[in-house]
Coordinates of C-alpha atoms in Angstrom, one line a residue:
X96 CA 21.2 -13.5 23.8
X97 CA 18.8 -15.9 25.1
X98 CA 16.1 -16.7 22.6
X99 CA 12.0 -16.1 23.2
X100 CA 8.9 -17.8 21.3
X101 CA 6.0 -16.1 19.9
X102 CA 3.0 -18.0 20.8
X103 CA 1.3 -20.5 18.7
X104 CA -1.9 -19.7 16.7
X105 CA -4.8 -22.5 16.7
X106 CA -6.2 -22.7 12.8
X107 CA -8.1 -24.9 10.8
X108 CA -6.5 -28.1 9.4
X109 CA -7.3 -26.5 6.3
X110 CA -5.5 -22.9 5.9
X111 CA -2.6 -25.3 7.6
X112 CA -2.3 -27.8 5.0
X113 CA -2.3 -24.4 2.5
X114 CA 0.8 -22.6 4.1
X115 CA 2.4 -26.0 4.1
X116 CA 1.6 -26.2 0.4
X117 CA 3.4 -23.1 0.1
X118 CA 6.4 -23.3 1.9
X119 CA 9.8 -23.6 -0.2
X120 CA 11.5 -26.9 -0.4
X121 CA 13.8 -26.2 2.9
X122 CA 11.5 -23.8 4.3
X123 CA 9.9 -24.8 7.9
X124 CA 6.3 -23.8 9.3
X125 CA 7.9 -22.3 12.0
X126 CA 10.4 -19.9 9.5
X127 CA 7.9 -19.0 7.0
X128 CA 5.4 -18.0 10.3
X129 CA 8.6 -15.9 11.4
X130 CA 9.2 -14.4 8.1
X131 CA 5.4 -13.3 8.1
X132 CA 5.3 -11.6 11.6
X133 CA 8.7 -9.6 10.7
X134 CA 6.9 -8.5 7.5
X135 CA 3.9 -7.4 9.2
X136 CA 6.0 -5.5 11.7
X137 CA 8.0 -3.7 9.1
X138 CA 4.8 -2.8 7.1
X139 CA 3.0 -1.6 10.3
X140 CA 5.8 0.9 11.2
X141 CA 6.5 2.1 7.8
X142 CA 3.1 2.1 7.9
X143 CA 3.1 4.3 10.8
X144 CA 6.4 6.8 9.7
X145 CA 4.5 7.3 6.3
X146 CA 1.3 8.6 8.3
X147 CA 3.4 10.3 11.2
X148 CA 4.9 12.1 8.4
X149 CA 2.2 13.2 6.9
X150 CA 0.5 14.7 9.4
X151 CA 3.5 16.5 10.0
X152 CA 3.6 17.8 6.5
X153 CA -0.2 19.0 7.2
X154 CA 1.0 21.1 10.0
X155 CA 4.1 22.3 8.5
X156 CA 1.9 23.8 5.7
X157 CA -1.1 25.0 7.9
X158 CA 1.6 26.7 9.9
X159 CA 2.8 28.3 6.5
X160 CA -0.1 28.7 5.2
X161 CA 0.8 26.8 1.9
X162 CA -1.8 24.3 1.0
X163 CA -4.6 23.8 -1.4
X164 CA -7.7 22.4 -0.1
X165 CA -8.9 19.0 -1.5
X166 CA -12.1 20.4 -3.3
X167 CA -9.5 22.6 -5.7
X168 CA -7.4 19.9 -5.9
X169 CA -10.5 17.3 -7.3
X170 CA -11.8 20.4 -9.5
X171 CA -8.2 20.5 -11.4
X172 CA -7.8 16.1 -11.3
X173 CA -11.2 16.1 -13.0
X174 CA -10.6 19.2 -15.6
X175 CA -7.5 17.4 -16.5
X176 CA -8.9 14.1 -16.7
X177 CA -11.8 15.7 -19.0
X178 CA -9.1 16.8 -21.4
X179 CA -8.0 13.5 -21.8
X180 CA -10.7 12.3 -22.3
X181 CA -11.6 14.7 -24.9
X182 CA -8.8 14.1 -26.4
X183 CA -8.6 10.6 -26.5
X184 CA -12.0 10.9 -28.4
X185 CA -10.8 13.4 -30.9
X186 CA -8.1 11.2 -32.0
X187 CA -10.2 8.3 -32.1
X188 CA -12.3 10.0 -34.9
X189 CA -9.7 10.9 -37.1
X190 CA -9.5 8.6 -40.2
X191 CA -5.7 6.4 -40.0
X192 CA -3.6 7.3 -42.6
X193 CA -4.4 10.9 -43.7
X194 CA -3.6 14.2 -43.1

């Protein structure tokens, strides 16, 4: 399979002499540039399955009428984080030691 290039990128002399600083000891511009743009295409379609996904979670419970809307969901984070709270306090105040 014939091979194709991806085209160059003009950038200060600056940020270049920082990726070059970076680069491992038998690691070229050109693969660490190569390793970066495969990266960035796995994370933007994972990026994209994770949010195709969800949405289709979202209908899938509309459709079954089995969600909980955010404002009850926030209501029972902040009770709970309350508690802890509370409770953190409470054992603060207790004297080390004793019973």
């Amino acid at each position: 399979m014939k091979t194709a290039t991806i085209p160059s990128v003009r950038v200060e002399p600056a940020f270049r002499a920082e990726v070059e600083a970076v680069l491992g000891d038998t690691e070229s511009l050109s693969e660490f540039v190569e390793t970066a743009v495969q990266e960035s295409v796995r994370r933007r379609r994972n990026q994209a399955e994770f949010i195709a996904r969800g949405m289709a979670s979202l209908e899938a419970a509309k459709v079954a009428d089995d969600y909980v809307d955010a404002d009850i969901v926030l209501r029972r984070l902040e009770y709970k984080l309350g508690a802890a709270i509370a409770a953190k306090a409470a054992k603060a105040g207790k004297p080390k030691g004793k019973k």
